[in-house]
Amino acid sequence: MSTIFSGIQPSGELHIGNYLGAVKNWVQLQDRYECIYCVVDYHAIIGSFEPDDLRRRTREMAISLFAAGLDPEKSTLFVQSMVPEHTELAWIFNTVTPLGELERQTQFKDKAQRQESVNAGLLIYPVLQAADILLYRADLVPVGEDQVQHLELAREVARKWNAKFASELFLEPKPLLTATRRIMGLDGQSKMSKSLGNTIGLLEEPDAVWAKLRPAMTDPARVRRTDPGTPEVCNIYHLHKAFNDEATVEHVAVQCRSAGWGCIDCKKVLLDGMMRELTPIRERARELEAHPELVTDALADGAARSGKIARETMRVVRETMGLR
Ligand code: SF4
């Protein structure tokens, strides 16, 4: 069975953009692959952070992931800093990675331009990403188009280290380009993102979701209730596609074009569809919050399984390189 690796930042509770864009796919992959998933807290310390807040966000992310369907019996889920071999391998990879390659990374250039002071972590975090993947000799990495460049760097690092030490230890991981959805925020303008405040939390109660959904942006051409709309330009319609079946989606389009429904009617149908999928997730999360030992144990078990693979990889790396 091929091995898959993927990581997610500890940003606290998942929102539906993370869920539909990545995590729902992770859950499906666990039936077909050996999946190793990681909450990447070492990556999260590049910017400013409060230790207590980081601890809380890491735990909330783990709860969201288990509640969303990651099954500790099928997948390995752990927190990156529980397996310190990630940073050890990253240091080793720093010594074979050309500086120019890192400086050319689009995400580095974008972020560096927006920040007053740039630390070295921002430049070399793709090397840590390479270490995350290569440590487990993963064959496949589920990525969106914007992550392909980082994966290419991981492939190059694997080639360079193997060539330098005449080894075949590291596999060159391939992208598993999945039909990841780019979920727009409730403003209908930009990608759903916590920093933009345009999200719906995966675990929010129906009342709270409705309070956000009700004023959410729709087709701007529908000024009056009797104005016909164009569903394709409306973010609510795209959310229907994510949460409702084909027949419902078709019905939404007909009602929108004919002004049969007002946007509030349409959003109520969306809320029902969302809650059908999200209520069991929310209930599982509440159960995990009430039994924190279940999360602690599952993460410890995940770290034990991933740590075993990581230590074996590092044993070979050290031996090959003449390190103690
Ligand atoms: Fe959007 Fe629905 Fe309103 Fe059409 S009826 S504009 S799909 S919210």
Coordinates of C-alpha atoms and ligand atoms in Angstrom, one line a residue:
M1 CA 0.0 0.0 0.0
S2 CA 1.4 3.4 -0.9
T3 CA 2.1 5.8 1.9
I4 CA 0.6 9.3 2.0
F5 CA 1.9 12.2 4.2
S6 CA 0.2 15.5 4.8
G7 CA 0.3 18.2 7.4
I8 CA -2.0 20.9 8.7
Q9 CA -1.2 24.0 10.7
P10 CA -2.5 24.1 14.3
S11 CA -5.0 27.0 13.6
G12 CA -7.5 25.8 16.2
E13 CA -11.0 24.5 15.2
L14 CA -11.3 23.7 11.5
H15 CA -13.5 25.8 9.3
I16 CA -15.6 24.4 6.4
G17 CA -13.0 25.7 3.9
N18 CA -10.3 23.5 5.5
Y19 CA -12.8 20.6 5.8
L20 CA -14.0 20.7 2.2
G21 CA -10.7 21.7 0.7
A22 CA -8.5 19.1 2.4
V23 CA -9.7 17.1 5.4
K24 CA -12.7 15.5 3.8
N25 CA -10.3 14.2 1.2
W26 CA -7.9 12.9 3.9
V27 CA -10.7 10.9 5.4
Q28 CA -11.5 9.3 2.1
L29 CA -7.9 8.5 1.4
Q30 CA -7.5 6.6 4.6
D31 CA -9.4 3.6 3.2
R32 CA -7.0 3.3 0.2
Y33 CA -3.6 4.3 1.5
E34 CA -1.3 4.1 4.5
C35 CA -1.9 7.6 5.7
I36 CA 0.3 9.6 8.0
Y37 CA -1.2 13.0 9.0
C38 CA 0.5 15.6 11.2
V39 CA -0.4 18.8 13.0
V40 CA 2.6 20.8 12.1
D41 CA 3.3 22.9 15.2
Y42 CA 7.0 23.5 14.3
H43 CA 5.8 25.3 11.2
A44 CA 3.5 27.4 13.3
I45 CA 6.2 29.0 15.4
I46 CA 7.7 30.9 12.5
G47 CA 5.4 33.9 13.1
S48 CA 4.6 35.4 16.5
F49 CA 2.6 33.2 18.9
E50 CA 1.7 32.6 22.5
P51 CA 2.7 29.2 23.9
D52 CA -0.6 28.6 25.7
D53 CA -2.5 29.6 22.6
L54 CA -0.4 27.3 20.4
R55 CA -1.1 24.4 22.9
R56 CA -4.9 25.2 22.7
R57 CA -5.0 25.5 18.9
T58 CA -3.0 22.3 18.4
R59 CA -5.4 20.4 20.6
E60 CA -8.5 21.9 19.0
M61 CA -7.1 21.0 15.6
A62 CA -6.5 17.4 16.6
I63 CA -10.1 17.2 18.0
S64 CA -11.5 18.7 14.8
L65 CA -9.6 16.1 12.7
F66 CA -10.6 13.1 14.7
A67 CA -14.2 14.4 14.8
A68 CA -14.2 15.0 11.0
G69 CA -13.5 11.3 10.5
L70 CA -9.8 10.6 10.8
D71 CA -9.8 7.2 12.4
P72 CA -6.8 6.3 14.6
E73 CA -7.4 2.6 13.6
K74 CA -6.8 3.5 10.0
S75 CA -4.5 6.5 9.9
T76 CA -1.7 7.8 12.0
L77 CA -2.3 11.3 13.4
F78 CA 0.2 13.0 15.6
V79 CA 1.7 16.4 16.5
Q80 CA 5.0 17.2 14.8
S81 CA 6.9 18.3 17.9
M82 CA 6.2 14.9 19.4
V83 CA 8.6 13.5 16.8
P84 CA 11.7 15.7 17.0
E85 CA 13.4 13.8 14.1
H86 CA 11.5 16.2 11.8
T87 CA 13.8 19.1 12.8
E88 CA 16.9 16.9 12.9
L89 CA 16.3 15.8 9.3
A90 CA 15.5 19.4 8.3
W91 CA 18.9 20.5 9.6
I92 CA 20.6 17.8 7.6
F93 CA 18.6 18.8 4.4
N94 CA 19.6 22.4 4.9
T95 CA 23.1 21.4 4.1
V96 CA 22.2 20.0 0.7
T97 CA 19.6 22.7 -0.3
P98 CA 20.8 25.5 -2.6
L99 CA 20.0 28.9 -1.1
G100 CA 18.8 30.2 -4.5
E101 CA 16.1 27.5 -4.6
L102 CA 14.7 28.7 -1.3
E103 CA 14.8 32.4 -2.3
R104 CA 12.9 31.6 -5.5
Q105 CA 9.9 30.0 -3.6
T106 CA 6.8 32.1 -4.5
Q107 CA 5.3 31.8 -1.0
F108 CA 8.6 33.1 0.6
K109 CA 8.7 36.0 -1.8
D110 CA 5.0 36.9 -1.1
K111 CA 5.3 36.7 2.6
A112 CA 8.7 38.4 2.9
Q113 CA 7.4 41.4 1.0
R114 CA 4.5 41.8 3.5
Q115 CA 6.7 41.5 6.6
E116 CA 9.0 44.1 8.2
S117 CA 11.5 41.6 9.6
V118 CA 11.9 38.2 8.1
N119 CA 13.4 35.3 10.1
A120 CA 15.4 32.4 8.7
G121 CA 12.5 30.1 9.5
L122 CA 10.4 31.7 6.8
L123 CA 13.1 31.0 4.2
I124 CA 13.8 27.4 5.2
Y125 CA 10.4 26.1 6.1
P126 CA 10.1 24.3 2.8
V127 CA 13.1 22.3 3.9
L128 CA 11.2 21.3 7.1
Q129 CA 8.3 20.4 4.8
A130 CA 10.6 18.2 2.8
A131 CA 11.8 16.5 6.0
D132 CA 8.2 16.0 7.1
I133 CA 7.5 14.0 3.9
L134 CA 10.8 12.2 3.3
L135 CA 11.2 11.1 6.9
Y136 CA 8.3 8.6 6.3
R137 CA 9.5 7.8 2.7
A138 CA 6.0 8.8 1.6
D139 CA 5.1 8.0 -2.0
L140 CA 2.3 10.5 -2.4
V141 CA 1.4 13.9 -1.0
P142 CA -2.1 15.2 -1.5
V143 CA -1.6 18.8 -2.7
G144 CA -3.4 21.7 -4.3
E145 CA -1.8 23.4 -7.4
D146 CA -0.2 26.0 -5.1
Q147 CA 1.8 23.5 -3.2
V148 CA 3.4 21.7 -6.1
Q149 CA 6.5 24.0 -6.0
H150 CA 7.2 22.9 -2.4
L151 CA 6.8 19.3 -3.3
E152 CA 9.2 19.8 -6.2
L153 CA 11.7 21.1 -3.6
A154 CA 11.2 17.9 -1.5
R155 CA 11.9 15.8 -4.6
E156 CA 15.1 17.8 -5.3
V157 CA 16.3 17.5 -1.7
A158 CA 15.8 13.7 -1.9
R159 CA 17.8 13.5 -5.2
K160 CA 20.6 15.7 -3.8
W161 CA 21.0 13.8 -0.6
N162 CA 20.8 10.4 -2.3
A163 CA 23.4 11.5 -4.9
K164 CA 25.8 13.0 -2.3
F165 CA 25.8 9.9 -0.2
A166 CA 25.4 7.3 -3.0
S167 CA 22.2 6.1 -1.3
E168 CA 18.7 5.3 -2.5
L169 CA 17.1 5.9 0.9
F170 CA 14.8 8.7 0.0
L171 CA 11.9 8.3 -2.4
E172 CA 10.9 11.2 -4.6
P173 CA 7.3 11.8 -3.5
K174 CA 4.7 12.4 -6.2
P175 CA 1.8 14.9 -5.9
L176 CA -1.6 13.4 -5.5
L177 CA -3.5 16.2 -7.2
T178 CA -6.9 16.0 -5.8
A179 CA -10.0 17.8 -7.0
T180 CA -9.6 20.1 -4.0
R181 CA -12.3 22.7 -3.8
R182 CA -11.3 26.3 -3.3
I183 CA -14.0 27.4 -0.9
M184 CA -14.8 31.1 -0.9
G185 CA -15.6 33.0 2.3
L186 CA -19.0 34.3 3.2
D187 CA -18.1 37.7 1.6
G188 CA -18.0 35.8 -1.7
Q189 CA -14.8 37.7 -2.5
S190 CA -11.8 35.9 -1.2
K191 CA -10.8 32.4 -0.1
M192 CA -12.3 31.3 3.2
S193 CA -9.7 32.2 5.8
K194 CA -9.7 32.8 9.6
S195 CA -7.6 35.9 9.2
L196 CA -10.2 37.4 6.9
G197 CA -13.1 36.6 9.4
N198 CA -15.2 35.1 6.6
T199 CA -15.5 31.5 7.8
I200 CA -18.0 29.1 9.2
G201 CA -16.5 26.9 11.9
L202 CA -16.9 23.2 11.4
L203 CA -18.1 22.8 15.0
E204 CA -20.4 25.8 15.2
E205 CA -23.9 25.4 16.5
P206 CA -26.8 25.7 13.9
D207 CA -27.9 29.1 15.3
A208 CA -24.4 30.5 15.0
V209 CA -24.0 29.2 11.5
W210 CA -27.4 30.7 10.5
A211 CA -26.3 34.1 12.0
K212 CA -23.4 34.0 9.5
L213 CA -25.2 32.5 6.6
R214 CA -28.2 34.8 6.6
P215 CA -26.3 38.0 5.7
A216 CA -23.8 36.2 3.5
M217 CA -23.1 37.6 0.0
T218 CA -25.2 36.2 -2.9
D219 CA -25.7 37.1 -6.6
P220 CA -25.5 41.0 -6.4
A221 CA -28.0 41.2 -9.3
R222 CA -30.8 39.9 -7.0
V223 CA -31.7 43.2 -5.5
R224 CA -35.4 42.5 -5.1
R225 CA -37.0 39.2 -4.1
T226 CA -38.6 39.0 -7.7
D227 CA -35.3 39.5 -9.5
P228 CA -34.1 36.3 -11.2
G229 CA -30.5 35.2 -10.3
T230 CA -27.5 33.5 -11.8
P231 CA -26.6 30.6 -9.4
E232 CA -23.1 30.2 -11.0
V233 CA -22.0 33.6 -9.7
C234 CA -23.3 32.9 -6.2
N235 CA -21.1 31.4 -3.4
I236 CA -24.2 30.0 -1.7
Y237 CA -24.9 27.9 -4.8
H238 CA -21.3 26.5 -4.7
L239 CA -21.8 25.6 -1.0
H240 CA -25.0 23.8 -2.0
K241 CA -22.8 21.7 -4.4
A242 CA -20.6 20.8 -1.4
F243 CA -23.3 19.8 1.0
N244 CA -26.4 18.8 -1.0
D245 CA -27.2 16.0 -3.5
E246 CA -27.4 16.7 -7.3
A247 CA -31.2 16.8 -7.4
T248 CA -31.2 19.5 -4.7
V249 CA -28.5 21.5 -6.4
E250 CA -30.5 21.4 -9.7
H251 CA -33.6 22.5 -7.8
V252 CA -31.7 25.4 -6.3
A253 CA -30.6 26.5 -9.8
V254 CA -34.1 26.4 -11.2
Q255 CA -35.6 28.3 -8.2
C256 CA -32.8 30.9 -8.4
R257 CA -33.2 31.5 -12.1
S258 CA -37.0 31.8 -11.9
A259 CA -37.0 33.8 -8.7
G260 CA -39.1 31.0 -7.3
W261 CA -37.1 31.3 -4.1
G262 CA -35.7 34.3 -2.3
C263 CA -32.1 34.0 -1.1
I264 CA -33.2 33.4 2.5
D265 CA -35.3 30.3 1.4
C266 CA -32.3 29.1 -0.5
K267 CA -29.9 29.6 2.5
K268 CA -32.3 27.7 4.8
V269 CA -32.1 24.7 2.4
L270 CA -28.3 25.0 2.5
L271 CA -28.3 25.2 6.3
D272 CA -30.3 21.9 6.4
G273 CA -27.7 20.2 4.1
M274 CA -24.8 21.5 6.1
M275 CA -26.2 20.4 9.4
R276 CA -26.9 16.9 8.0
E277 CA -23.2 16.5 7.5
L278 CA -21.8 18.6 10.3
T279 CA -24.0 17.7 13.2
P280 CA -22.5 14.2 13.7
I281 CA -19.0 15.8 13.5
R282 CA -20.0 18.4 16.1
E283 CA -21.3 15.7 18.4
R284 CA -18.2 13.6 18.1
A285 CA -16.1 16.7 18.9
R286 CA -18.1 17.4 22.0
E287 CA -17.6 13.8 23.1
L288 CA -13.9 14.1 22.6
E289 CA -13.8 17.4 24.5
A290 CA -15.6 15.7 27.4
H291 CA -13.0 12.8 27.3
P292 CA -9.7 14.6 26.8
E293 CA -7.8 11.4 27.6
L294 CA -9.1 9.8 24.3
V295 CA -7.4 12.6 22.3
T296 CA -4.2 12.5 24.4
D297 CA -4.0 8.7 24.0
A298 CA -4.7 8.7 20.2
L299 CA -2.0 11.4 19.6
A300 CA 0.5 9.5 21.8
D301 CA -0.3 6.3 19.8
G302 CA 0.1 8.2 16.5
A303 CA 3.4 9.6 17.7
A304 CA 4.7 6.2 18.8
R305 CA 3.9 4.7 15.3
S306 CA 5.3 7.6 13.3
G307 CA 8.3 8.0 15.7
K308 CA 9.2 4.4 15.1
I309 CA 9.5 5.0 11.3
A310 CA 11.2 8.4 11.9
R311 CA 13.9 6.9 14.2
E312 CA 14.6 4.1 11.7
T313 CA 15.0 6.6 8.9
M314 CA 17.3 8.7 11.1
R315 CA 19.4 5.7 12.1
V316 CA 20.2 5.0 8.4
V317 CA 20.8 8.7 7.7
R318 CA 23.2 9.0 10.6
E319 CA 25.0 5.9 9.8
T320 CA 25.3 6.8 6.1
M321 CA 26.7 10.3 7.0
G322 CA 29.1 9.2 9.6
L323 CA 27.2 11.0 12.4
R324 CA 27.0 9.5 15.9
Ligands
SF4_1 FE1 -27.6 32.5 -4.5 FE2 -29.6 31.0 -3.8 FE3 -29.9 33.6 -3.9 FE4 -29.6 32.2 -6.1 S1 -31.3 32.1 -4.7 S2 -28.6 34.1 -5.6 S3 -28.2 30.6 -5.5 S4 -28.6 32.5 -2.5

